[in-house]
Amino acid sequence: MAGKTVVIGGGSGFIGTALSSLLRHCGYDVVIVSRVPGAFSTTWSDLERHGLPKNTTAVISLAGQNILDFKRRWNPGFQQTVRASRINTSHSLAMAIQRAEIKPSVFVSTSGVGYYPPHPSKEYTEYSAGGKGDYFAELCTDWESVAKLPAEVGVRQVTIRSGVVLGRRGGMIAQLYLPFFFGMGGPVGSGQQYLPWIHLHDIARLFLHAVENEQVEGVLNGVSPNLITSKEFARAFGASLWRPAVIPLPEFVCNILLGPERARMLTEGQKVIPKRTLDSGFVYKFPDIRSACQEFCPLVYTDDLDPANISR
Ligand SMILES: NC(=O)c1ccc[n+]([C@@H]2O[C@H](COP(=O)([O-])OP(=O)(O)OC[C@H]3O[C@@H](n4cnc5c(N)ncnc54)[C@H](OP(=O)(O)O)[C@@H]3O)[C@@H](O)[C@H]2O)c1
């Protein structure tokens, strides 16, 4: 294993930090591609100038401007930033792979369950049609098509369509933790909409699974096999904090805070099934929402970035 390097674009973020810990724990060297230089990172312009580091065995694309940033208005400028931060970075990684004399064995790229149109009951597997109809679906289509470029030069390619990633230090839980801790949490809107989710450890393990298993290729839904609604999530998260979770966040408030198009990510959902993921042999550590929430509840909370706590 020594001397095998994994390059992660956007690896400094919420998922990337957990994934880097797991990869290092498993014996890989990790190089992060970032907008800012650092000890274990390189910049996008250095990647373009010098190409992939020697011994790169896998390349992973995780960069992306946070879409649900409440401080940013959902205007054309921000939409362009959201798009460019995913497509341009994935393109840079794909080009670096194409230019590399010795190719890595795999390119694993991220996409989102926003690929599937929101629907109250329709079930979506990786084989379902999608990728059009709204801003997010079209973004996913373009993001995924750039990610396929390395396949043209014979590099195995995997796209992980991730649901909401749940972990204490980032993403949705970091934003909801205080309201729920003070008993002010609850479902979004009616609470009946599906919430495709996955625990942080499992999404990191799924990336590792995609890197290490040569038979894995194409699209994998990065979601838990146990489907829940927004109401069921609120109940489980509240229970793990020993708090009631009955105060709903009304749909009109989401619309005001995020703008109606972006608010649909919270107020409407998709019933997403990880069929290919399960068929590929992936085994979840936190398949149900109760065990997932208990992992980051304060009574049993252990640092979810500690590599000792994320294992294969
Ligand atoms: N977290 C979730 O629940 C979730 C769900 C579905 C899909 N995803 C996708 O998974 C990927 C990783 O998610 P995450 O939660 O780990 O994201 P994150 O922590 O918000 O960001 C990941 C990294 O993206 C880079 N980045 C941010 N804004 C950028 C910009 N404008 N231009 C270029 N790079 C930028 C940053 O790296 P530097 O600052 O080092 O440049 C950041 O560390 C994202 O593409 C996201 O869309 C996440």
mmCIF file of C-alpha atoms and ligand atoms in Angstrom:
data_model
loop_
_atom_site.group_PDB
_atom_site.id
_atom_site.type_symbol
_atom_site.label_atom_id
_atom_site.label_comp_id
_atom_site.label_asym_id
_atom_site.label_seq_id
_atom_site.Cartn_x
_atom_site.Cartn_y
_atom_site.Cartn_z
ATOM 1 C CA MET A 1 0.000 0.000 0.000
ATOM 2 C CA ALA A 2 2.881 2.413 0.806
ATOM 3 C CA GLY A 3 3.457 5.061 -1.832
ATOM 4 C CA LYS A 4 -0.100 5.043 -3.121
ATOM 5 C CA THR A 5 -1.471 8.549 -3.369
ATOM 6 C CA VAL A 6 -5.097 9.650 -3.539
ATOM 7 C CA VAL A 7 -5.735 13.168 -4.851
ATOM 8 C CA ILE A 8 -8.916 14.825 -3.529
ATOM 9 C CA GLY A 9 -10.236 18.032 -5.094
ATOM 10 C CA GLY A 10 -12.132 19.864 -2.332
ATOM 11 C CA GLY A 11 -10.770 17.436 0.254
ATOM 12 C CA SER A 12 -10.507 20.150 2.925
ATOM 13 C CA GLY A 13 -14.274 20.187 3.554
ATOM 14 C CA PHE A 14 -16.756 18.242 5.648
ATOM 15 C CA ILE A 15 -16.718 14.953 3.690
ATOM 16 C CA GLY A 16 -13.127 15.374 2.496
ATOM 17 C CA THR A 17 -11.728 15.681 6.027
ATOM 18 C CA ALA A 18 -13.394 12.434 7.118
ATOM 19 C CA LEU A 19 -12.407 10.685 3.894
ATOM 20 C CA SER A 20 -8.775 11.861 4.154
ATOM 21 C CA SER A 21 -8.597 10.496 7.723
ATOM 22 C CA LEU A 22 -9.983 7.154 6.598
ATOM 23 C CA LEU A 23 -7.633 6.910 3.607
ATOM 24 C CA ARG A 24 -4.571 7.762 5.726
ATOM 25 C CA HIS A 25 -5.700 5.220 8.297
ATOM 26 C CA CYS A 26 -5.803 2.666 5.465
ATOM 27 C CA GLY A 27 -2.239 3.502 4.404
ATOM 28 C CA TYR A 28 -2.724 5.932 1.535
ATOM 29 C CA ASP A 29 -0.989 9.269 1.096
ATOM 30 C CA VAL A 30 -3.543 12.021 0.522
ATOM 31 C CA VAL A 31 -3.002 15.201 -1.477
ATOM 32 C CA ILE A 32 -5.796 17.770 -1.339
ATOM 33 C CA VAL A 33 -6.405 20.188 -4.175
ATOM 34 C CA SER A 34 -7.575 23.473 -2.696
ATOM 35 C CA ARG A 35 -7.977 27.154 -3.514
ATOM 36 C CA VAL A 36 -5.383 27.840 -0.800
ATOM 37 C CA PRO A 37 -1.931 26.228 -0.495
ATOM 38 C CA GLY A 38 -1.120 24.178 2.621
ATOM 39 C CA ALA A 39 1.091 21.436 4.080
ATOM 40 C CA PHE A 40 -0.777 18.483 2.561
ATOM 41 C CA SER A 41 -2.419 20.356 -0.269
ATOM 42 C CA THR A 42 -1.742 21.751 -3.667
ATOM 43 C CA THR A 43 -3.632 24.481 -5.532
ATOM 44 C CA TRP A 44 -5.743 24.197 -8.658
ATOM 45 C CA SER A 45 -3.199 26.245 -10.614
ATOM 46 C CA ASP A 46 -0.351 23.976 -9.431
ATOM 47 C CA LEU A 47 -2.375 20.958 -10.565
ATOM 48 C CA GLU A 48 -2.725 22.517 -13.996
ATOM 49 C CA ARG A 49 0.978 23.422 -14.127
ATOM 50 C CA HIS A 50 2.548 20.256 -12.688
ATOM 51 C CA GLY A 51 -0.140 17.610 -13.183
ATOM 52 C CA LEU A 52 -0.969 14.787 -10.772
ATOM 53 C CA PRO A 53 1.613 13.777 -8.153
ATOM 54 C CA LYS A 54 3.680 10.630 -8.788
ATOM 55 C CA ASN A 55 2.064 7.352 -7.673
ATOM 56 C CA THR A 56 -1.464 8.744 -7.912
ATOM 57 C CA THR A 57 -3.660 5.694 -7.748
ATOM 58 C CA ALA A 58 -7.037 7.436 -7.430
ATOM 59 C CA VAL A 59 -8.524 10.877 -7.962
ATOM 60 C CA ILE A 60 -11.652 12.069 -6.125
ATOM 61 C CA SER A 61 -13.734 15.141 -6.839
ATOM 62 C CA LEU A 62 -15.451 16.723 -3.821
ATOM 63 C CA ALA A 63 -15.173 20.479 -4.396
ATOM 64 C CA GLY A 64 -18.303 22.564 -4.349
ATOM 65 C CA GLN A 65 -19.569 25.859 -2.991
ATOM 66 C CA ASN A 66 -22.064 25.235 -0.145
ATOM 67 C CA ILE A 67 -25.490 25.569 -1.798
ATOM 68 C CA LEU A 68 -27.489 25.975 1.424
ATOM 69 C CA ASP A 69 -25.513 28.971 2.655
ATOM 70 C CA PHE A 70 -28.235 31.080 4.285
ATOM 71 C CA LYS A 71 -26.025 34.178 4.032
ATOM 72 C CA ARG A 72 -25.924 34.054 0.214
ATOM 73 C CA ARG A 73 -28.885 35.158 -1.916
ATOM 74 C CA TRP A 74 -29.977 32.715 -4.602
ATOM 75 C CA ASN A 75 -29.231 35.022 -7.528
ATOM 76 C CA PRO A 76 -27.574 34.350 -10.930
ATOM 77 C CA GLY A 77 -24.128 35.281 -9.571
ATOM 78 C CA PHE A 78 -24.323 32.751 -6.742
ATOM 79 C CA GLN A 79 -25.836 30.126 -9.043
ATOM 80 C CA GLN A 80 -22.838 30.565 -11.342
ATOM 81 C CA THR A 81 -20.447 30.149 -8.387
ATOM 82 C CA VAL A 82 -22.247 26.960 -7.303
ATOM 83 C CA ARG A 83 -21.992 25.588 -10.838
ATOM 84 C CA ALA A 84 -18.390 26.595 -11.567
ATOM 85 C CA SER A 85 -17.130 25.307 -8.204
ATOM 86 C CA ARG A 86 -18.292 21.815 -9.184
ATOM 87 C CA ILE A 87 -17.916 21.646 -12.949
ATOM 88 C CA ASN A 88 -14.657 23.563 -13.403
ATOM 89 C CA THR A 89 -12.937 21.677 -10.585
ATOM 90 C CA SER A 90 -14.117 18.269 -11.846
ATOM 91 C CA HIS A 91 -12.985 19.291 -15.330
ATOM 92 C CA SER A 92 -9.521 20.265 -14.018
ATOM 93 C CA LEU A 93 -9.168 16.843 -12.348
ATOM 94 C CA ALA A 94 -10.402 15.058 -15.477
ATOM 95 C CA MET A 95 -7.889 16.973 -17.635
ATOM 96 C CA ALA A 96 -5.051 16.185 -15.204
ATOM 97 C CA ILE A 97 -5.939 12.488 -15.538
ATOM 98 C CA GLN A 98 -6.022 12.710 -19.322
ATOM 99 C CA ARG A 99 -2.608 14.411 -19.369
ATOM 100 C CA ALA A 100 -0.983 11.979 -16.904
ATOM 101 C CA GLU A 101 1.565 9.619 -18.478
ATOM 102 C CA ILE A 102 0.801 6.957 -15.900
ATOM 103 C CA LYS A 103 -2.926 7.056 -15.315
ATOM 104 C CA PRO A 104 -4.576 6.534 -11.924
ATOM 105 C CA SER A 105 -6.787 3.489 -11.798
ATOM 106 C CA VAL A 106 -10.000 5.307 -10.872
ATOM 107 C CA PHE A 107 -11.746 8.675 -10.848
ATOM 108 C CA VAL A 108 -14.536 8.970 -8.255
ATOM 109 C CA SER A 109 -16.752 11.990 -8.574
ATOM 110 C CA THR A 110 -19.622 13.393 -6.516
ATOM 111 C CA SER A 111 -23.094 14.300 -7.608
ATOM 112 C CA GLY A 112 -26.338 14.726 -5.708
ATOM 113 C CA VAL A 113 -29.735 13.095 -5.363
ATOM 114 C CA GLY A 114 -31.026 16.365 -6.823
ATOM 115 C CA TYR A 115 -30.484 14.480 -10.101
ATOM 116 C CA TYR A 116 -33.907 12.873 -9.461
ATOM 117 C CA PRO A 117 -36.983 15.121 -9.681
ATOM 118 C CA PRO A 118 -38.652 15.688 -6.276
ATOM 119 C CA HIS A 119 -41.707 13.453 -5.862
ATOM 120 C CA PRO A 120 -43.752 12.422 -2.800
ATOM 121 C CA SER A 121 -43.788 8.671 -3.525
ATOM 122 C CA LYS A 122 -41.924 7.661 -6.710
ATOM 123 C CA GLU A 123 -38.939 5.371 -6.068
ATOM 124 C CA TYR A 124 -35.640 6.129 -7.775
ATOM 125 C CA THR A 125 -32.734 3.748 -8.250
ATOM 126 C CA GLU A 126 -29.541 4.491 -10.160
ATOM 127 C CA TYR A 127 -31.339 3.183 -13.280
ATOM 128 C CA SER A 128 -34.150 5.755 -13.066
ATOM 129 C CA ALA A 129 -34.396 8.635 -15.487
ATOM 130 C CA GLY A 130 -33.618 12.121 -14.214
ATOM 131 C CA GLY A 131 -31.190 14.924 -14.731
ATOM 132 C CA LYS A 132 -33.574 17.494 -16.118
ATOM 133 C CA GLY A 133 -36.461 19.729 -15.104
ATOM 134 C CA ASP A 134 -34.845 22.115 -12.648
ATOM 135 C CA TYR A 135 -31.580 23.899 -11.857
ATOM 136 C CA PHE A 136 -30.228 21.142 -9.591
ATOM 137 C CA ALA A 137 -31.053 18.237 -11.901
ATOM 138 C CA GLU A 138 -29.373 20.017 -14.814
ATOM 139 C CA LEU A 139 -26.366 20.900 -12.667
ATOM 140 C CA CYS A 140 -25.981 17.212 -11.747
ATOM 141 C CA THR A 141 -26.241 16.174 -15.415
ATOM 142 C CA ASP A 142 -23.474 18.568 -16.474
ATOM 143 C CA TRP A 143 -21.348 17.708 -13.410
ATOM 144 C CA GLU A 144 -21.666 13.984 -14.140
ATOM 145 C CA SER A 145 -20.900 14.323 -17.836
ATOM 146 C CA VAL A 146 -17.605 16.150 -17.110
ATOM 147 C CA ALA A 147 -16.758 13.400 -14.612
ATOM 148 C CA LYS A 148 -17.080 10.784 -17.357
ATOM 149 C CA LEU A 149 -14.184 12.260 -19.392
ATOM 150 C CA PRO A 150 -11.483 10.043 -17.782
ATOM 151 C CA ALA A 151 -13.411 6.960 -18.970
ATOM 152 C CA GLU A 152 -12.466 8.027 -22.538
ATOM 153 C CA VAL A 153 -8.824 7.250 -21.722
ATOM 154 C CA GLY A 154 -9.661 3.938 -20.074
ATOM 155 C CA VAL A 155 -9.782 5.082 -16.455
ATOM 156 C CA ARG A 156 -12.479 3.427 -14.334
ATOM 157 C CA GLN A 157 -15.057 6.000 -13.309
ATOM 158 C CA VAL A 158 -17.558 6.087 -10.441
ATOM 159 C CA THR A 159 -20.129 8.792 -9.667
ATOM 160 C CA ILE A 160 -21.610 8.903 -6.165
ATOM 161 C CA ARG A 161 -24.992 10.648 -6.025
ATOM 162 C CA SER A 162 -24.992 11.654 -2.384
ATOM 163 C CA GLY A 163 -27.945 12.319 -0.144
ATOM 164 C CA VAL A 164 -27.718 14.672 2.847
ATOM 165 C CA VAL A 165 -24.587 13.719 4.781
ATOM 166 C CA LEU A 166 -25.090 13.514 8.555
ATOM 167 C CA GLY A 167 -22.165 14.101 10.902
ATOM 168 C CA ARG A 168 -21.634 16.321 13.947
ATOM 169 C CA ARG A 169 -19.028 18.688 12.485
ATOM 170 C CA GLY A 170 -20.660 19.921 9.310
ATOM 171 C CA GLY A 171 -23.477 19.875 6.789
ATOM 172 C CA MET A 172 -27.078 19.794 7.959
ATOM 173 C CA ILE A 173 -26.444 18.567 11.527
ATOM 174 C CA ALA A 174 -24.054 21.447 12.285
ATOM 175 C CA GLN A 175 -26.790 23.875 11.232
ATOM 176 C CA LEU A 176 -29.596 22.093 13.108
ATOM 177 C CA TYR A 177 -27.723 21.124 16.258
ATOM 178 C CA LEU A 178 -28.428 24.217 18.381
ATOM 179 C CA PRO A 179 -32.137 24.583 17.501
ATOM 180 C CA PHE A 180 -32.672 20.886 18.276
ATOM 181 C CA PHE A 181 -30.495 21.063 21.406
ATOM 182 C CA PHE A 182 -32.715 23.856 22.763
ATOM 183 C CA GLY A 183 -35.868 21.908 21.904
ATOM 184 C CA MET A 184 -36.769 24.230 19.020
ATOM 185 C CA GLY A 185 -36.305 21.656 16.254
ATOM 186 C CA GLY A 186 -38.828 19.857 14.102
ATOM 187 C CA PRO A 187 -39.646 18.727 10.586
ATOM 188 C CA VAL A 188 -39.410 20.976 7.550
ATOM 189 C CA GLY A 189 -42.792 21.975 6.080
ATOM 190 C CA SER A 190 -45.306 19.114 6.196
ATOM 191 C CA GLY A 191 -42.581 16.660 7.239
ATOM 192 C CA GLN A 192 -44.027 14.076 4.823
ATOM 193 C CA GLN A 193 -41.291 14.544 2.183
ATOM 194 C CA TYR A 194 -38.537 11.927 1.929
ATOM 195 C CA LEU A 195 -35.079 12.858 3.174
ATOM 196 C CA PRO A 196 -32.373 10.832 1.396
ATOM 197 C CA TRP A 197 -29.508 10.722 3.910
ATOM 198 C CA ILE A 198 -26.245 8.922 4.702
ATOM 199 C CA HIS A 199 -23.953 8.958 7.733
ATOM 200 C CA LEU A 200 -20.584 10.708 7.291
ATOM 201 C CA HIS A 201 -18.644 7.502 8.055
ATOM 202 C CA ASP A 202 -20.622 5.595 5.445
ATOM 203 C CA ILE A 203 -20.143 8.165 2.675
ATOM 204 C CA ALA A 204 -16.381 8.163 3.417
ATOM 205 C CA ARG A 205 -16.406 4.333 3.386
ATOM 206 C CA LEU A 206 -18.367 4.344 0.119
ATOM 207 C CA PHE A 207 -15.678 6.475 -1.542
ATOM 208 C CA LEU A 208 -13.053 4.016 -0.253
ATOM 209 C CA HIS A 209 -15.163 1.120 -1.562
ATOM 210 C CA ALA A 210 -15.261 2.790 -4.991
ATOM 211 C CA VAL A 211 -11.495 3.359 -4.934
ATOM 212 C CA GLU A 212 -10.555 -0.184 -3.907
ATOM 213 C CA ASN A 213 -13.010 -2.408 -5.772
ATOM 214 C CA GLU A 214 -12.184 -2.784 -9.413
ATOM 215 C CA GLN A 215 -15.602 -4.155 -10.321
ATOM 216 C CA VAL A 216 -17.314 -0.966 -9.120
ATOM 217 C CA GLU A 217 -18.057 1.529 -11.891
ATOM 218 C CA GLY A 218 -20.812 3.942 -12.978
ATOM 219 C CA VAL A 219 -23.386 5.547 -10.704
ATOM 220 C CA LEU A 220 -23.923 4.625 -7.044
ATOM 221 C CA ASN A 221 -26.606 6.262 -4.918
ATOM 222 C CA GLY A 222 -24.878 7.445 -1.742
ATOM 223 C CA VAL A 223 -27.904 7.118 0.519
ATOM 224 C CA SER A 224 -28.972 4.898 3.397
ATOM 225 C CA PRO A 225 -31.121 1.873 2.474
ATOM 226 C CA ASN A 226 -33.611 2.885 5.188
ATOM 227 C CA LEU A 227 -35.836 5.566 3.752
ATOM 228 C CA ILE A 228 -37.189 8.192 6.130
ATOM 229 C CA THR A 229 -39.265 11.348 5.949
ATOM 230 C CA SER A 230 -38.294 14.746 7.313
ATOM 231 C CA LYS A 231 -40.634 14.096 10.270
ATOM 232 C CA GLU A 232 -38.966 10.756 11.064
ATOM 233 C CA PHE A 233 -35.552 12.404 10.915
ATOM 234 C CA ALA A 234 -36.640 15.168 13.320
ATOM 235 C CA ARG A 235 -38.063 12.603 15.736
ATOM 236 C CA ALA A 236 -34.876 10.476 15.705
ATOM 237 C CA PHE A 237 -32.497 13.435 16.024
ATOM 238 C CA GLY A 238 -34.581 14.993 18.796
ATOM 239 C CA ALA A 239 -34.738 11.651 20.640
ATOM 240 C CA SER A 240 -30.950 11.229 20.451
ATOM 241 C CA LEU A 241 -30.649 14.606 22.215
ATOM 242 C CA TRP A 242 -33.480 13.764 24.647
ATOM 243 C CA ARG A 243 -35.465 16.682 23.249
ATOM 244 C CA PRO A 244 -38.935 17.019 21.693
ATOM 245 C CA ALA A 245 -38.789 17.857 17.996
ATOM 246 C CA VAL A 246 -42.254 19.084 17.207
ATOM 247 C CA ILE A 247 -41.789 22.709 16.129
ATOM 248 C CA PRO A 248 -41.968 22.648 12.317
ATOM 249 C CA LEU A 249 -39.965 24.969 10.099
ATOM 250 C CA PRO A 250 -42.745 26.322 7.861
ATOM 251 C CA GLU A 251 -42.316 26.143 4.108
ATOM 252 C CA PHE A 252 -42.851 29.900 3.692
ATOM 253 C CA VAL A 253 -39.920 30.609 6.050
ATOM 254 C CA CYS A 254 -37.655 28.356 3.935
ATOM 255 C CA ASN A 255 -38.846 30.204 0.842
ATOM 256 C CA ILE A 256 -37.977 33.563 2.392
ATOM 257 C CA LEU A 257 -34.577 32.396 3.715
ATOM 258 C CA LEU A 258 -33.395 30.455 0.680
ATOM 259 C CA GLY A 259 -35.581 31.529 -2.233
ATOM 260 C CA PRO A 260 -38.292 29.130 -3.507
ATOM 261 C CA GLU A 261 -36.050 27.231 -5.974
ATOM 262 C CA ARG A 262 -33.373 26.423 -3.402
ATOM 263 C CA ALA A 263 -35.937 25.836 -0.628
ATOM 264 C CA ARG A 264 -37.351 22.901 -2.626
ATOM 265 C CA MET A 265 -34.222 20.963 -1.595
ATOM 266 C CA LEU A 266 -35.673 20.970 1.934
ATOM 267 C CA THR A 267 -39.407 21.198 1.414
ATOM 268 C CA GLU A 268 -39.641 18.488 -1.267
ATOM 269 C CA GLY A 269 -37.758 15.229 -1.377
ATOM 270 C CA GLN A 270 -36.974 12.089 -3.331
ATOM 271 C CA LYS A 271 -37.347 8.442 -2.383
ATOM 272 C CA VAL A 272 -33.906 7.231 -3.402
ATOM 273 C CA ILE A 273 -32.842 3.586 -3.194
ATOM 274 C CA PRO A 274 -29.150 2.531 -3.254
ATOM 275 C CA LYS A 275 -29.714 -0.493 -5.486
ATOM 276 C CA ARG A 276 -26.374 -0.548 -7.330
ATOM 277 C CA THR A 277 -24.588 0.426 -4.124
ATOM 278 C CA LEU A 278 -25.959 -2.623 -2.307
ATOM 279 C CA ASP A 279 -25.461 -4.850 -5.375
ATOM 280 C CA SER A 280 -21.796 -3.762 -5.432
ATOM 281 C CA GLY A 281 -21.339 -5.367 -1.989
ATOM 282 C CA PHE A 282 -21.218 -2.197 0.106
ATOM 283 C CA VAL A 283 -22.169 -2.778 3.751
ATOM 284 C CA TYR A 284 -23.434 0.178 5.788
ATOM 285 C CA LYS A 285 -22.250 0.827 9.338
ATOM 286 C CA PHE A 286 -25.154 3.159 10.082
ATOM 287 C CA PRO A 287 -28.045 1.888 7.958
ATOM 288 C CA ASP A 288 -30.810 3.242 10.224
ATOM 289 C CA ILE A 289 -31.367 6.801 11.403
ATOM 290 C CA ARG A 290 -31.482 5.877 15.099
ATOM 291 C CA SER A 291 -27.974 4.404 15.157
ATOM 292 C CA ALA A 292 -26.722 7.261 12.963
ATOM 293 C CA CYS A 293 -28.099 9.943 15.302
ATOM 294 C CA GLN A 294 -26.800 8.120 18.368
ATOM 295 C CA GLU A 295 -23.287 8.250 16.906
ATOM 296 C CA PHE A 296 -23.238 12.034 17.174
ATOM 297 C CA CYS A 297 -25.454 12.458 20.248
ATOM 298 C CA PRO A 298 -23.487 14.025 23.149
ATOM 299 C CA LEU A 299 -23.892 11.082 25.557
ATOM 300 C CA VAL A 300 -22.031 8.684 23.290
ATOM 301 C CA TYR A 301 -20.383 11.260 21.047
ATOM 302 C CA THR A 302 -16.894 10.452 19.881
ATOM 303 C CA ASP A 303 -14.951 12.671 17.531
ATOM 304 C CA ASP A 304 -16.114 11.611 14.078
ATOM 305 C CA LEU A 305 -12.943 12.920 12.468
ATOM 306 C CA ASP A 306 -10.739 10.666 14.580
ATOM 307 C CA PRO A 307 -9.449 8.001 12.177
ATOM 308 C CA ALA A 308 -9.742 5.466 14.954
ATOM 309 C CA ASN A 309 -13.485 5.924 14.748
ATOM 310 C CA ILE A 310 -13.828 5.573 11.000
ATOM 311 C CA SER A 311 -12.871 2.180 9.805
ATOM 312 C CA ARG A 312 -13.615 0.122 6.762
HETATM 313 N N1 LIG B 1 -22.548 17.562 2.670
HETATM 314 C C1 LIG B 1 -23.661 17.080 2.076
HETATM 315 O O1 LIG B 1 -24.679 16.824 2.748
HETATM 316 C C2 LIG B 1 -23.652 16.792 0.588
HETATM 317 C C3 LIG B 1 -24.787 16.179 0.011
HETATM 318 C C4 LIG B 1 -24.780 15.910 -1.354
HETATM 319 C C5 LIG B 1 -23.687 16.272 -2.134
HETATM 320 N N2 LIG B 1 -22.618 16.872 -1.541
HETATM 321 C C6 LIG B 1 -21.503 17.267 -2.388
HETATM 322 O O2 LIG B 1 -20.312 16.672 -1.907
HETATM 323 C C7 LIG B 1 -19.210 17.569 -2.092
HETATM 324 C C8 LIG B 1 -18.487 17.735 -0.762
HETATM 325 O O3 LIG B 1 -19.424 18.138 0.223
HETATM 326 P P1 LIG B 1 -18.925 18.828 1.590
HETATM 327 O O4 LIG B 1 -20.114 18.904 2.469
HETATM 328 O O5 LIG B 1 -17.676 18.188 2.047
HETATM 329 O O6 LIG B 1 -18.621 20.279 1.034
HETATM 330 P P2 LIG B 1 -17.908 21.547 1.752
HETATM 331 O O7 LIG B 1 -17.265 21.148 3.009
HETATM 332 O O8 LIG B 1 -18.923 22.652 1.819
HETATM 333 O O9 LIG B 1 -16.867 21.993 0.630
HETATM 334 C C9 LIG B 1 -15.923 21.123 0.073
HETATM 335 C C10 LIG B 1 -14.767 21.918 -0.445
HETATM 336 O O10 LIG B 1 -15.115 22.569 -1.657
HETATM 337 C C11 LIG B 1 -14.210 23.658 -1.846
HETATM 338 N N3 LIG B 1 -14.963 24.830 -2.300
HETATM 339 C C12 LIG B 1 -15.936 25.501 -1.631
HETATM 340 N N4 LIG B 1 -16.367 26.539 -2.361
HETATM 341 C C13 LIG B 1 -15.643 26.517 -3.512
HETATM 342 C C14 LIG B 1 -15.608 27.352 -4.659
HETATM 343 N N5 LIG B 1 -16.432 28.413 -4.777
HETATM 344 N N6 LIG B 1 -14.753 27.040 -5.655
HETATM 345 C C15 LIG B 1 -13.920 25.960 -5.551
HETATM 346 N N7 LIG B 1 -13.887 25.146 -4.480
HETATM 347 C C16 LIG B 1 -14.753 25.423 -3.476
HETATM 348 C C17 LIG B 1 -13.570 23.959 -0.487
HETATM 349 O O11 LIG B 1 -12.195 23.639 -0.546
HETATM 350 P P3 LIG B 1 -11.023 24.780 -0.422
HETATM 351 O O12 LIG B 1 -11.557 25.840 0.493
HETATM 352 O O13 LIG B 1 -9.890 24.011 0.171
HETATM 353 O O14 LIG B 1 -10.772 25.252 -1.793
HETATM 354 C C18 LIG B 1 -14.299 23.019 0.453
HETATM 355 O O15 LIG B 1 -13.491 22.509 1.487
HETATM 356 C C19 LIG B 1 -19.784 18.886 -2.616
HETATM 357 O O16 LIG B 1 -19.562 18.952 -3.992
HETATM 358 C C20 LIG B 1 -21.271 18.771 -2.321
HETATM 359 O O17 LIG B 1 -22.084 19.417 -3.299
HETATM 360 C C21 LIG B 1 -22.562 17.134 -0.196
#
